[in-house]
Amino acid sequence: MFEFFYKRPYLLYSVIAALFIMGVVGLITMPKNLFPDSDRPKVIVVSKVPGATPAVVAATVSKPIEEEVSTLALVREVSSINMAGVSVVTVEFEYKKGLDAAAVDVNNAINKVKAKLPQGVNPAIYTAGSFTLPVDVFALSPKDKTITVADIRKIVESDIKPALLRDSRIGNVEVFGGYQGAITINIDPLKLKKMNIPLSKIGEIIYTTNKDIPVGFTISKDNFYTITIYGERDIIERLKQLPVAPNITLSQIADIKWDFQKRFAGYLGNGKESIAVAVQRAPGGSVLDTSTAAREIIDKLKNRYKNINFELTDTQRILINTANRNMLEALRDAIIFTLIVILLFLGNIRAIIAALISIPMVFFSTLAIIWMFGGELNIVIYTAIILALGMLVDDAVVVLENIERHLSELKNDLETSIVQGTKEVIMPVFAGTVATSIIMVPFLFVGDFPQKIFRPLISTLLIALAASYFLSITFIPHFSKILYRKGHEKTKFEKLLEKIYQNTFGRLVNLYLGVLKFSNGNRLKLFRKMILIVPVIMFFLFSLRNIMPTIGGDLMPPMDTGIIKVHLKFSSNETTEQVEKRLADFVKWLHSKKEVVMSSIAVGSEPGILSIGSGSLPTEVTMTINCVDRFHRKKSIWELEDEIRTKLRSLKNVKDVDVYDFGATALSSIKAPLDVRLFSEDYNYLPSIAHNVVKELYKVKGLRSVNISWDNDFVETKLIVDENKTLAYGITPLQVAMQLPLKGVPVSINGNLHTLQLQFLRLYSKSPFEENPDSLKMIPINTPKGTIPLSQIAKIKYDITSARIERDNMLYSIDVNGYRAVRPVSMITEDSVEALKNVDHAGVIVSQEGDIKQMKDSFSRMIKAIGIGVVLLLMALIAIYRTVILSFVMIFVLPLAMIGAAWGMLIFNKPRCMPSLVGILLLFGIIIKNSVLLVDFYQEFRAKGESAFEAALESVRVRFRPVFMTAFGTIAGMLPIAFERAVGLERLSPLADVAVGGLLIGTILTLIYIPMFAYISDRKK
C-alpha cells in the first residue's frame, strides 16, 4: 500500500480530499441523536371495552390476546395493563425480529383471536420504541375568552395535526389533553317514562337512522350513478328533530349539543390548561430534522390562529444540541491536550504539525465512512473518536520519528530516509493496528443490548484505526517531504523542550533499566524475579477482591441531563378536574425556580396515545420538567429532585410520589432501577403482599421512593340485581343494564363534511343520575308489566376494588418499584433481597426485574466477548510473530492493567458497568499495541546479534519515550470524557476512568515485565 500510493501522489490526495469532503457533508447532514436507539421492537394492542371492570377486561380481552401473541417467534415478554374499559397489551420482541415484522405478526395474531373477544371489541395496533418519545411537545392554550380549550382541541384535530403530518420529516403527531369532541345526547329518564319510550329504542333509532345508507345504483352507457339515502345529522339543529316515536323528536327527551366526552385526561403546559401536540420522529429518523420541521410549521400556524397561545413544553432538541456541542468542545480539548503531551515528550514541532494535520483527516475520514453506511451522530460516536486520538497520533509519530532517525543518525538523504524509514515501521504499525482491532471485534457480535448500544462505538474505533493506519503510511511519508525540505535540525525551542524532557521523564529510563538489571543480577536470580512478580500478582488479586465489591455495579451509571421525570398518584376516586386544581399551587412554585425552563404535565391517559400519559389512570400524573443544563446551575439534578419530591408529598390526597432523572433506567422497558415483581394466578392477594414488600424496601439505603404499580383503592359502585324479581317482571339483568346509559358509549358516528372529521354521538344520563350513584334508584325501568323504579329490583352497594390490574407472562403481576439517586443498583438489589426475607410471600413468585436482570445478562455477554477477544489476539500475535512464547508474554501484562482500572473506578467514584467493561477492552488494545512495539524492537536487536538481556535493555531505551507518549497522549485525550465535559457523558465516563487508571499502571508494568519475560523466555539466549 505504501509503495502504491507513494508513487501516485495525485491519487492519494484525491482520495483524501474526497473523504474530507464527504466527512464534512456527513457532519452537517447526518441525523443527530443523544444515544443510539436501543429499545427492543415493541407492539402495543389497545382495546376499548366500554363499561367493563379491570378484572373483566383482563379475563375476557387481555388474557386471550396474551395467549395468542405469546406463540409468536422471538417474543421476549408479553404484559398487559387493564383499566376500566381499556385493555393495553404490550408485546416486546428480541432485537432480531425487527419492528415491521413484529407488527405484521401481532396483526395476524389479533385477526385470529378476534372471535374469542367480546362482541364489539376491535383491538388497535401501535408500534413503539425510542421514536415514541416526543421530539417536541407544543402546548396550545387560549389567549383570550374568544376561544376555549375544547375549541382548540377541535382545531388541532382538524387542521394543525394534518398540517404537521404533511411534512415527510415528521413521523407522527399525537394530540392529548381531554376535551375530545363528541355530540353528547343527555337523556332524561323521567321523560322517557312519561312518554313510554324504552331506552334501548333510542339507541337503536339513532344507530339505524343517523348514518349514510347506500341503497342502490344505476348504470348508463356513459355514466355511473350512485343513489344514496343521506341520513347523517351533520347539523345539531337537524339532529334535534330526529323522530324517536310518533310526533316525538329527540330534543323532547334529551339535551343535544356539540361538546366533548367526559374527561379522563388533562394537560398543563407550563402551568396552563392546554392541548398538547406531541411531534414524533419516524423510526431511525433525525430528532433535529423532525424538530426543525415542526417548528417551521408551528411558526406559520401562529399567524393563522392569533387567539391561540403556542408554547414549547418539552423537547429533545435542547439536550441533543447541547450534548453535540459539548462533545465537539471535548474533542477540541482532547486534541489540544494530546498535542501538548506530544510536544512535551518529543520536543518536535514537525511531529506536532503532522499530528495536527492527521487528526482532522482521520476525523473526517471516519465520518465519511459512517455517512456512506447511513449512520448517525451521537455521544457514542464522538466518544469513540476522542478515545482513538492517542492511538491515531501514535501511528503518525512512529513513522515520522523513524524517518527523522534515518536523516539524523544514519545520515541518509531525504528520499531514502522516507522510503526506508517508512518500510521499517510498516510491520510493527500494522501489527499494532491488527492487535488493537482484533481484540475489539467480538464486541460487534456480543448480542442483545450491549451490541445495540456499543456496536457504533466499536465500529467507529475500528474505522478510525484503519484510517489512521492508512494515513500514517501514505500521507505522512509525502508530508515529510514538506516538513524536512529545509533539513532536520532542531530549533532552539525544540532543544529547550528536549532538555526539559531529559531532566524530567527522561531520567525514568535509568530507573527501568535498573529494575531490569536487578532482575538479572549475578546472585539469587530466581529470588530477584520473584520479588518483582509476586507482589504485583498479590496486589492484582487484592484490588479485584476488595475494590470491585466496594464500588458496586450498574447497568449504566446515572446521568444529569437536566430533565426530571415525575409520576404522581392521587386517590383513585378523584376526578381529573380535582387533580388539576390540586396541582395549581405546585406548578406556580415550580416555575418560580430559576433552574426550571419548562414543564409538561399530563393527567390521566387517552387510549392509543403512547407519547404522553400512556397507561395512566385519570388520577395519575406524569411530568417532564426541563431544567437548565448542569454547566449553568449550582444544584445537581438529584438535589432538585429532592426539593420537588418534598413539595409534591405535601399535596392533599397524594398517595405515591416518584421523582427521578431522565434515563433512570437504561431501557424504557425496565420500569425502575429496582423492580420487585410479584406473580400469582390470583390477583386478589398481590396488593397486600406488595404493601409488606414496600415497608421492608423503605429500609434499603439509597432508595428515594418506593411504590406499587396498582392497588385495591378504588371505591366501586355495585348494582346488585335481584334475578328472581327481574324474572318476575319478565326481564333479564342484561336488559336492565341496557337501560342505564352511563358509559358514554358511541351509538353512531356523525361526519362533518366540511372538515372531514368524525364526531361520535354519545348517550349519557342527564344529571343527577350520572353524577350521584344513589340517584340511580329513581331511574324508571320499562318491563312487560309496566314501568318500575330501579330500586324495586336492585340494590346499590359500595366496595373497594382495583382501578387497574396488571399481567405479565400470562400471570397476574404487581411491581414494587424503587428509585434511587446514585447508589449502584447491585448494592440496592442485594439489600432488597435481604429485606425480602422478612416478607411472607407464600404462593407468590418473586422476581427481580429492574436493571439488575439486564445487567447480569449484559455482563455475561461482555465478559465472554473480552475472553474471546484475548484468544483471537493471542492467535493473531502467534501468526504475525511466529512465536508462541513471546505472544504469551505480551498477553501476560493485560490482566495486570486491571489493577489501575479498578483503582481508576474507585478514585473517580464510578461503579463497574457496561462502559467500564468496554474501557477494559480499549485498555487491553492500547497496552497490547505498546507491547507489540517493544517486542518488535526486541526481536530486531536480537536479529542484530545482541544477547537476550541486552536486547531487552535496548528495547526499553528505544521505546520508553514513544510508549510513555502514547500512554499519556491517550490519557490526555480521555480527560474530557473522564471529567464528563458534555451533557450525557456520565453514561460513558467509566470507559475513560478505567482506561486512564489502567494505562497509568499498565504502562509502568509493560516497560518492566514485557522486556523481563522476553529475555527470561528466550530459548536462544
mmCIF file of C-alpha atoms in Angstrom, residues 180-489:
data_model
loop_
_atom_site.group_PDB
_atom_site.id
_atom_site.type_symbol
_atom_site.label_atom_id
_atom_site.label_comp_id
_atom_site.label_asym_id
_atom_site.label_seq_id
_atom_site.Cartn_x
_atom_site.Cartn_y
_atom_site.Cartn_z
ATOM 1 C CA GLN A 180 -62.253 15.048 22.734
ATOM 2 C CA GLY A 181 -65.068 16.218 20.518
ATOM 3 C CA ALA A 182 -68.401 14.387 20.596
ATOM 4 C CA ILE A 183 -72.055 15.170 20.080
ATOM 5 C CA THR A 184 -73.494 14.382 23.506
ATOM 6 C CA ILE A 185 -77.078 13.316 23.985
ATOM 7 C CA ASN A 186 -78.048 13.650 27.651
ATOM 8 C CA ILE A 187 -81.303 11.679 28.089
ATOM 9 C CA ASP A 188 -83.859 12.404 30.793
ATOM 10 C CA PRO A 189 -85.061 9.001 32.086
ATOM 11 C CA LEU A 190 -88.173 10.568 33.647
ATOM 12 C CA LYS A 191 -89.304 11.928 30.275
ATOM 13 C CA LEU A 192 -88.715 8.509 28.726
ATOM 14 C CA LYS A 193 -91.027 7.002 31.339
ATOM 15 C CA LYS A 194 -93.667 9.662 30.778
ATOM 16 C CA MET A 195 -93.660 9.075 27.010
ATOM 17 C CA ASN A 196 -93.343 5.306 27.434
ATOM 18 C CA ILE A 197 -90.229 5.025 25.257
ATOM 19 C CA PRO A 198 -87.662 2.302 26.128
ATOM 20 C CA LEU A 199 -84.074 3.498 26.282
ATOM 21 C CA SER A 200 -82.907 0.671 24.034
ATOM 22 C CA LYS A 201 -85.175 2.023 21.299
ATOM 23 C CA ILE A 202 -83.448 5.441 21.409
ATOM 24 C CA GLY A 203 -80.032 3.928 20.765
ATOM 25 C CA GLU A 204 -81.415 1.699 18.026
ATOM 26 C CA ILE A 205 -83.144 4.605 16.221
ATOM 27 C CA ILE A 206 -80.054 6.810 16.310
ATOM 28 C CA TYR A 207 -77.841 3.958 15.126
ATOM 29 C CA THR A 208 -80.097 2.890 12.244
ATOM 30 C CA THR A 209 -81.280 6.343 11.145
ATOM 31 C CA ASN A 210 -78.271 8.592 11.599
ATOM 32 C CA LYS A 211 -75.878 7.161 9.010
ATOM 33 C CA ASP A 212 -75.326 7.074 5.290
ATOM 34 C CA ILE A 213 -77.149 4.121 3.709
ATOM 35 C CA PRO A 214 -76.301 3.301 0.074
ATOM 36 C CA VAL A 215 -79.490 1.746 -1.379
ATOM 37 C CA GLY A 216 -78.551 1.039 -4.965
ATOM 38 C CA PHE A 217 -77.163 2.385 -8.216
ATOM 39 C CA THR A 218 -77.991 2.736 -11.905
ATOM 40 C CA ILE A 219 -75.591 2.339 -14.815
ATOM 41 C CA SER A 220 -75.982 4.096 -18.172
ATOM 42 C CA LYS A 221 -73.847 3.776 -21.257
ATOM 43 C CA ASP A 222 -71.596 6.741 -20.467
ATOM 44 C CA ASN A 223 -72.050 7.336 -16.757
ATOM 45 C CA PHE A 224 -72.011 5.566 -13.372
ATOM 46 C CA TYR A 225 -74.592 6.934 -10.891
ATOM 47 C CA THR A 226 -74.768 6.055 -7.218
ATOM 48 C CA ILE A 227 -78.008 6.646 -5.315
ATOM 49 C CA THR A 228 -77.624 7.067 -1.553
ATOM 50 C CA ILE A 229 -80.046 7.974 1.233
ATOM 51 C CA TYR A 230 -78.219 10.521 3.417
ATOM 52 C CA GLY A 231 -79.419 10.106 6.991
ATOM 53 C CA GLU A 232 -76.497 11.885 8.763
ATOM 54 C CA ARG A 233 -77.414 14.802 11.005
ATOM 55 C CA ASP A 234 -74.274 16.842 10.498
ATOM 56 C CA ILE A 235 -76.039 19.884 11.912
ATOM 57 C CA ILE A 236 -77.037 19.809 15.574
ATOM 58 C CA GLU A 237 -80.381 21.503 14.934
ATOM 59 C CA ARG A 238 -81.358 18.824 12.432
ATOM 60 C CA LEU A 239 -80.297 16.098 14.847
ATOM 61 C CA LYS A 240 -82.649 17.548 17.434
ATOM 62 C CA GLN A 241 -85.549 16.929 15.020
ATOM 63 C CA LEU A 242 -84.761 13.210 14.669
ATOM 64 C CA PRO A 243 -88.049 11.286 15.209
ATOM 65 C CA VAL A 244 -87.830 8.733 18.040
ATOM 66 C CA ALA A 245 -91.546 7.997 18.275
ATOM 67 C CA PRO A 246 -94.704 9.243 16.559
ATOM 68 C CA ASN A 247 -94.833 13.040 16.980
ATOM 69 C CA ILE A 248 -91.856 12.945 19.378
ATOM 70 C CA THR A 249 -88.391 14.223 18.484
ATOM 71 C CA LEU A 250 -85.070 13.579 20.161
ATOM 72 C CA SER A 251 -84.897 17.115 21.587
ATOM 73 C CA GLN A 252 -88.083 16.492 23.629
ATOM 74 C CA ILE A 253 -86.402 13.800 25.748
ATOM 75 C CA ALA A 254 -82.729 14.869 25.672
ATOM 76 C CA ASP A 255 -80.305 17.788 25.621
ATOM 77 C CA ILE A 256 -78.173 17.644 22.470
ATOM 78 C CA LYS A 257 -75.007 19.644 21.954
ATOM 79 C CA TRP A 258 -71.639 19.515 20.259
ATOM 80 C CA ASP A 259 -69.463 19.123 23.326
ATOM 81 C CA PHE A 260 -66.710 16.827 24.459
ATOM 82 C CA GLN A 261 -66.540 13.408 26.069
ATOM 83 C CA LYS A 262 -66.376 13.094 29.829
ATOM 84 C CA ARG A 263 -62.807 13.990 30.717
ATOM 85 C CA PHE A 264 -60.431 11.336 31.993
ATOM 86 C CA ALA A 265 -57.325 13.220 30.877
ATOM 87 C CA GLY A 266 -55.956 16.726 31.075
ATOM 88 C CA TYR A 267 -52.801 18.620 30.226
ATOM 89 C CA LEU A 268 -50.937 21.518 31.847
ATOM 90 C CA GLY A 269 -48.319 23.117 29.625
ATOM 91 C CA ASN A 270 -46.005 25.418 31.580
ATOM 92 C CA GLY A 271 -48.771 25.641 34.173
ATOM 93 C CA LYS A 272 -51.632 26.481 31.784
ATOM 94 C CA GLU A 273 -54.537 24.199 30.876
ATOM 95 C CA SER A 274 -53.749 23.287 27.288
ATOM 96 C CA ILE A 275 -53.998 20.823 24.467
ATOM 97 C CA ALA A 276 -50.685 19.061 23.884
ATOM 98 C CA VAL A 277 -49.387 18.401 20.376
ATOM 99 C CA ALA A 278 -46.624 15.779 20.595
ATOM 100 C CA VAL A 279 -44.422 15.527 17.499
ATOM 101 C CA GLN A 280 -42.619 12.225 16.941
ATOM 102 C CA ARG A 281 -39.901 11.186 14.530
ATOM 103 C CA ALA A 282 -40.106 8.151 12.284
ATOM 104 C CA PRO A 283 -38.150 5.032 13.362
ATOM 105 C CA GLY A 284 -34.490 5.810 12.644
ATOM 106 C CA GLY A 285 -35.309 9.445 11.874
ATOM 107 C CA SER A 286 -33.391 12.511 12.983
ATOM 108 C CA VAL A 287 -34.581 14.304 16.101
ATOM 109 C CA LEU A 288 -33.215 17.637 14.917
ATOM 110 C CA ASP A 289 -34.725 17.387 11.410
ATOM 111 C CA THR A 290 -38.118 16.491 12.854
ATOM 112 C CA SER A 291 -37.914 19.323 15.374
ATOM 113 C CA THR A 292 -36.899 21.830 12.708
ATOM 114 C CA ALA A 293 -39.836 20.825 10.501
ATOM 115 C CA ALA A 294 -42.339 21.037 13.362
ATOM 116 C CA ARG A 295 -41.150 24.463 14.483
ATOM 117 C CA GLU A 296 -41.301 25.863 10.956
ATOM 118 C CA ILE A 297 -44.918 24.740 10.602
ATOM 119 C CA ILE A 298 -45.920 25.930 14.074
ATOM 120 C CA ASP A 299 -44.445 29.371 13.344
ATOM 121 C CA LYS A 300 -46.705 29.651 10.294
ATOM 122 C CA LEU A 301 -49.751 28.466 12.235
ATOM 123 C CA LYS A 302 -49.201 31.128 14.897
ATOM 124 C CA ASN A 303 -50.072 33.778 12.326
ATOM 125 C CA ARG A 304 -53.272 31.968 11.400
ATOM 126 C CA TYR A 305 -54.503 31.431 14.971
ATOM 127 C CA LYS A 306 -53.721 34.668 16.744
ATOM 128 C CA ASN A 307 -56.040 33.895 19.667
ATOM 129 C CA ILE A 308 -54.165 30.676 20.489
ATOM 130 C CA ASN A 309 -51.025 30.708 22.636
ATOM 131 C CA PHE A 310 -48.346 28.288 21.323
ATOM 132 C CA GLU A 311 -45.689 27.252 23.886
ATOM 133 C CA LEU A 312 -42.921 24.682 23.863
ATOM 134 C CA THR A 313 -43.247 22.474 26.966
ATOM 135 C CA ASP A 314 -40.932 19.552 26.258
ATOM 136 C CA THR A 315 -38.165 18.925 23.749
ATOM 137 C CA GLN A 316 -35.227 16.656 22.987
ATOM 138 C CA ARG A 317 -33.652 19.324 20.796
ATOM 139 C CA ILE A 318 -32.004 21.343 23.582
ATOM 140 C CA LEU A 319 -30.445 18.256 25.147
ATOM 141 C CA ILE A 320 -29.131 16.896 21.841
ATOM 142 C CA ASN A 321 -27.819 20.260 20.641
ATOM 143 C CA THR A 322 -26.106 20.846 23.988
ATOM 144 C CA ALA A 323 -24.629 17.335 24.053
ATOM 145 C CA ASN A 324 -23.353 17.534 20.451
ATOM 146 C CA ARG A 325 -21.878 20.993 21.041
ATOM 147 C CA ASN A 326 -20.254 19.809 24.281
ATOM 148 C CA MET A 327 -18.794 16.771 22.513
ATOM 149 C CA LEU A 328 -17.225 18.904 19.783
ATOM 150 C CA GLU A 329 -15.744 21.117 22.519
ATOM 151 C CA ALA A 330 -14.498 17.990 24.311
ATOM 152 C CA LEU A 331 -12.942 16.801 21.028
ATOM 153 C CA ARG A 332 -11.223 20.180 20.652
ATOM 154 C CA ASP A 333 -9.875 19.990 24.218
ATOM 155 C CA ALA A 334 -8.753 16.397 23.706
ATOM 156 C CA ILE A 335 -6.780 17.401 20.599
ATOM 157 C CA ILE A 336 -5.125 20.282 22.447
ATOM 158 C CA PHE A 337 -4.214 18.114 25.450
ATOM 159 C CA THR A 338 -2.846 15.380 23.182
ATOM 160 C CA LEU A 339 -0.712 17.809 21.182
ATOM 161 C CA ILE A 340 0.703 19.319 24.377
ATOM 162 C CA VAL A 341 1.751 15.840 25.547
ATOM 163 C CA ILE A 342 3.402 15.112 22.186
ATOM 164 C CA LEU A 343 5.240 18.415 22.338
ATOM 165 C CA LEU A 344 6.487 17.780 25.884
ATOM 166 C CA PHE A 345 7.597 14.212 25.187
ATOM 167 C CA LEU A 346 9.061 14.613 21.715
ATOM 168 C CA GLY A 347 10.040 18.291 21.633
ATOM 169 C CA ASN A 348 9.402 18.106 17.904
ATOM 170 C CA ILE A 349 7.422 20.830 16.127
ATOM 171 C CA ARG A 350 7.264 18.714 12.967
ATOM 172 C CA ALA A 351 5.558 15.901 14.879
ATOM 173 C CA ILE A 352 3.030 18.399 16.205
ATOM 174 C CA ILE A 353 2.309 19.655 12.688
ATOM 175 C CA ALA A 354 1.951 16.085 11.395
ATOM 176 C CA ALA A 355 -0.417 15.220 14.244
ATOM 177 C CA LEU A 356 -2.369 18.449 13.779
ATOM 178 C CA ILE A 357 -2.901 17.639 10.110
ATOM 179 C CA SER A 358 -3.608 13.915 10.522
ATOM 180 C CA ILE A 359 -6.185 14.241 13.338
ATOM 181 C CA PRO A 360 -8.801 16.158 11.282
ATOM 182 C CA MET A 361 -8.099 13.872 8.328
ATOM 183 C CA VAL A 362 -8.826 10.788 10.414
ATOM 184 C CA PHE A 363 -11.849 12.516 11.973
ATOM 185 C CA PHE A 364 -13.460 13.436 8.661
ATOM 186 C CA SER A 365 -12.476 10.138 7.016
ATOM 187 C CA THR A 366 -14.233 8.294 9.831
ATOM 188 C CA LEU A 367 -17.331 10.476 9.499
ATOM 189 C CA ALA A 368 -17.314 9.941 5.722
ATOM 190 C CA ILE A 369 -17.449 6.158 6.096
ATOM 191 C CA ILE A 370 -20.160 6.374 8.780
ATOM 192 C CA TRP A 371 -22.167 8.696 6.499
ATOM 193 C CA MET A 372 -21.785 6.380 3.489
ATOM 194 C CA PHE A 373 -23.204 3.484 5.505
ATOM 195 C CA GLY A 374 -26.198 5.525 6.689
ATOM 196 C CA GLY A 375 -25.085 6.107 10.278
ATOM 197 C CA GLU A 376 -25.888 8.897 12.712
ATOM 198 C CA LEU A 377 -24.001 11.174 15.095
ATOM 199 C CA ASN A 378 -24.407 10.812 18.838
ATOM 200 C CA ILE A 379 -22.400 10.870 22.044
ATOM 201 C CA VAL A 380 -21.198 7.309 21.475
ATOM 202 C CA ILE A 381 -19.694 8.157 18.057
ATOM 203 C CA TYR A 382 -17.928 11.270 19.326
ATOM 204 C CA THR A 383 -16.635 9.354 22.350
ATOM 205 C CA ALA A 384 -15.115 6.696 20.084
ATOM 206 C CA ILE A 385 -13.259 9.327 18.045
ATOM 207 C CA ILE A 386 -11.939 11.041 21.179
ATOM 208 C CA LEU A 387 -10.833 7.706 22.634
ATOM 209 C CA ALA A 388 -8.935 6.884 19.451
ATOM 210 C CA LEU A 389 -6.946 10.150 19.440
ATOM 211 C CA GLY A 390 -3.896 8.863 21.311
ATOM 212 C CA MET A 391 -3.641 5.776 19.143
ATOM 213 C CA LEU A 392 -4.181 7.764 15.940
ATOM 214 C CA VAL A 393 -1.369 10.198 16.725
ATOM 215 C CA ASP A 394 0.960 7.365 17.705
ATOM 216 C CA ASP A 395 0.898 5.832 14.216
ATOM 217 C CA ALA A 396 1.815 9.105 12.535
ATOM 218 C CA VAL A 397 4.515 9.930 15.082
ATOM 219 C CA VAL A 398 6.119 6.458 14.835
ATOM 220 C CA VAL A 399 6.513 6.836 11.060
ATOM 221 C CA LEU A 400 7.746 10.431 11.324
ATOM 222 C CA GLU A 401 10.238 9.610 14.089
ATOM 223 C CA ASN A 402 11.752 6.749 12.118
ATOM 224 C CA ILE A 403 12.142 8.938 9.025
ATOM 225 C CA GLU A 404 13.891 11.544 11.181
ATOM 226 C CA ARG A 405 16.123 8.816 12.682
ATOM 227 C CA HIS A 406 17.304 7.910 9.202
ATOM 228 C CA LEU A 407 18.048 11.550 8.472
ATOM 229 C CA SER A 408 19.874 12.369 11.716
ATOM 230 C CA GLU A 409 21.510 9.106 12.820
ATOM 231 C CA LEU A 410 22.032 7.198 9.549
ATOM 232 C CA LYS A 411 22.722 10.387 7.520
ATOM 233 C CA ASN A 412 20.575 9.215 4.592
ATOM 234 C CA ASP A 413 19.200 11.609 2.009
ATOM 235 C CA LEU A 414 15.550 12.669 2.336
ATOM 236 C CA GLU A 415 14.124 10.308 -0.312
ATOM 237 C CA THR A 416 15.968 7.257 1.070
ATOM 238 C CA SER A 417 15.024 8.174 4.644
ATOM 239 C CA ILE A 418 11.343 8.438 3.750
ATOM 240 C CA VAL A 419 11.236 5.135 1.849
ATOM 241 C CA GLN A 420 13.434 3.086 4.185
ATOM 242 C CA GLY A 421 12.156 4.694 7.376
ATOM 243 C CA THR A 422 8.525 4.036 6.433
ATOM 244 C CA LYS A 423 9.138 0.440 5.307
ATOM 245 C CA GLU A 424 10.875 -0.395 8.601
ATOM 246 C CA VAL A 425 7.873 0.510 10.731
ATOM 247 C CA ILE A 426 5.049 -0.689 8.458
ATOM 248 C CA MET A 427 5.093 -4.124 10.072
ATOM 249 C CA PRO A 428 5.016 -3.032 13.741
ATOM 250 C CA VAL A 429 2.406 -0.341 12.992
ATOM 251 C CA PHE A 430 0.309 -2.894 11.085
ATOM 252 C CA ALA A 431 0.730 -5.477 13.869
ATOM 253 C CA GLY A 432 -0.266 -2.916 16.489
ATOM 254 C CA THR A 433 -3.345 -1.890 14.497
ATOM 255 C CA VAL A 434 -4.369 -5.515 13.939
ATOM 256 C CA ALA A 435 -3.793 -6.414 17.595
ATOM 257 C CA THR A 436 -5.821 -3.439 18.818
ATOM 258 C CA SER A 437 -8.595 -4.111 16.320
ATOM 259 C CA ILE A 438 -8.903 -7.856 16.688
ATOM 260 C CA ILE A 439 -9.492 -7.735 20.436
ATOM 261 C CA MET A 440 -12.482 -5.443 19.788
ATOM 262 C CA VAL A 441 -14.112 -7.472 17.009
ATOM 263 C CA PRO A 442 -16.071 -9.874 19.284
ATOM 264 C CA PHE A 443 -17.914 -6.884 20.751
ATOM 265 C CA LEU A 444 -19.517 -6.320 17.366
ATOM 266 C CA PHE A 445 -21.334 -9.633 17.773
ATOM 267 C CA VAL A 446 -21.893 -9.777 21.535
ATOM 268 C CA GLY A 447 -25.657 -9.694 21.007
ATOM 269 C CA ASP A 448 -28.664 -8.099 22.697
ATOM 270 C CA PHE A 449 -28.450 -4.745 24.489
ATOM 271 C CA PRO A 450 -24.608 -4.414 24.717
ATOM 272 C CA GLN A 451 -24.316 -4.926 20.971
ATOM 273 C CA LYS A 452 -27.076 -2.435 20.251
ATOM 274 C CA ILE A 453 -25.541 0.333 22.350
ATOM 275 C CA PHE A 454 -21.800 -0.280 21.793
ATOM 276 C CA ARG A 455 -21.550 -1.593 18.232
ATOM 277 C CA PRO A 456 -21.468 2.029 16.930
ATOM 278 C CA LEU A 457 -18.595 2.800 19.334
ATOM 279 C CA ILE A 458 -16.518 -0.259 18.378
ATOM 280 C CA SER A 459 -17.267 0.211 14.672
ATOM 281 C CA THR A 460 -16.155 3.844 14.857
ATOM 282 C CA LEU A 461 -12.967 2.894 16.695
ATOM 283 C CA LEU A 462 -12.142 0.270 14.062
ATOM 284 C CA ILE A 463 -12.807 2.725 11.229
ATOM 285 C CA ALA A 464 -10.633 5.366 12.934
ATOM 286 C CA LEU A 465 -7.816 2.861 13.473
ATOM 287 C CA ALA A 466 -7.953 1.774 9.823
ATOM 288 C CA ALA A 467 -7.986 5.405 8.664
ATOM 289 C CA SER A 468 -5.053 6.204 10.966
ATOM 290 C CA TYR A 469 -3.004 3.286 9.623
ATOM 291 C CA PHE A 470 -3.774 4.266 6.027
ATOM 292 C CA LEU A 471 -2.806 7.923 6.523
ATOM 293 C CA SER A 472 0.328 7.131 8.567
ATOM 294 C CA ILE A 473 1.890 5.005 5.805
ATOM 295 C CA THR A 474 0.614 7.014 2.810
ATOM 296 C CA PHE A 475 0.104 10.675 3.690
ATOM 297 C CA ILE A 476 2.807 11.111 6.369
ATOM 298 C CA PRO A 477 5.664 9.986 4.058
ATOM 299 C CA HIS A 478 4.528 12.503 1.404
ATOM 300 C CA PHE A 479 4.033 15.200 4.028
ATOM 301 C CA SER A 480 7.564 14.533 5.330
ATOM 302 C CA LYS A 481 8.962 15.910 2.077
ATOM 303 C CA ILE A 482 7.478 19.270 3.046
ATOM 304 C CA LEU A 483 8.445 19.053 6.724
ATOM 305 C CA TYR A 484 12.083 18.149 6.074
ATOM 306 C CA ARG A 485 12.736 20.035 2.817
ATOM 307 C CA LYS A 486 14.918 22.524 4.727
ATOM 308 C CA GLY A 487 16.681 19.927 6.830
ATOM 309 C CA HIS A 488 16.057 18.193 10.137
ATOM 310 C CA GLU A 489 17.920 20.392 12.576
#
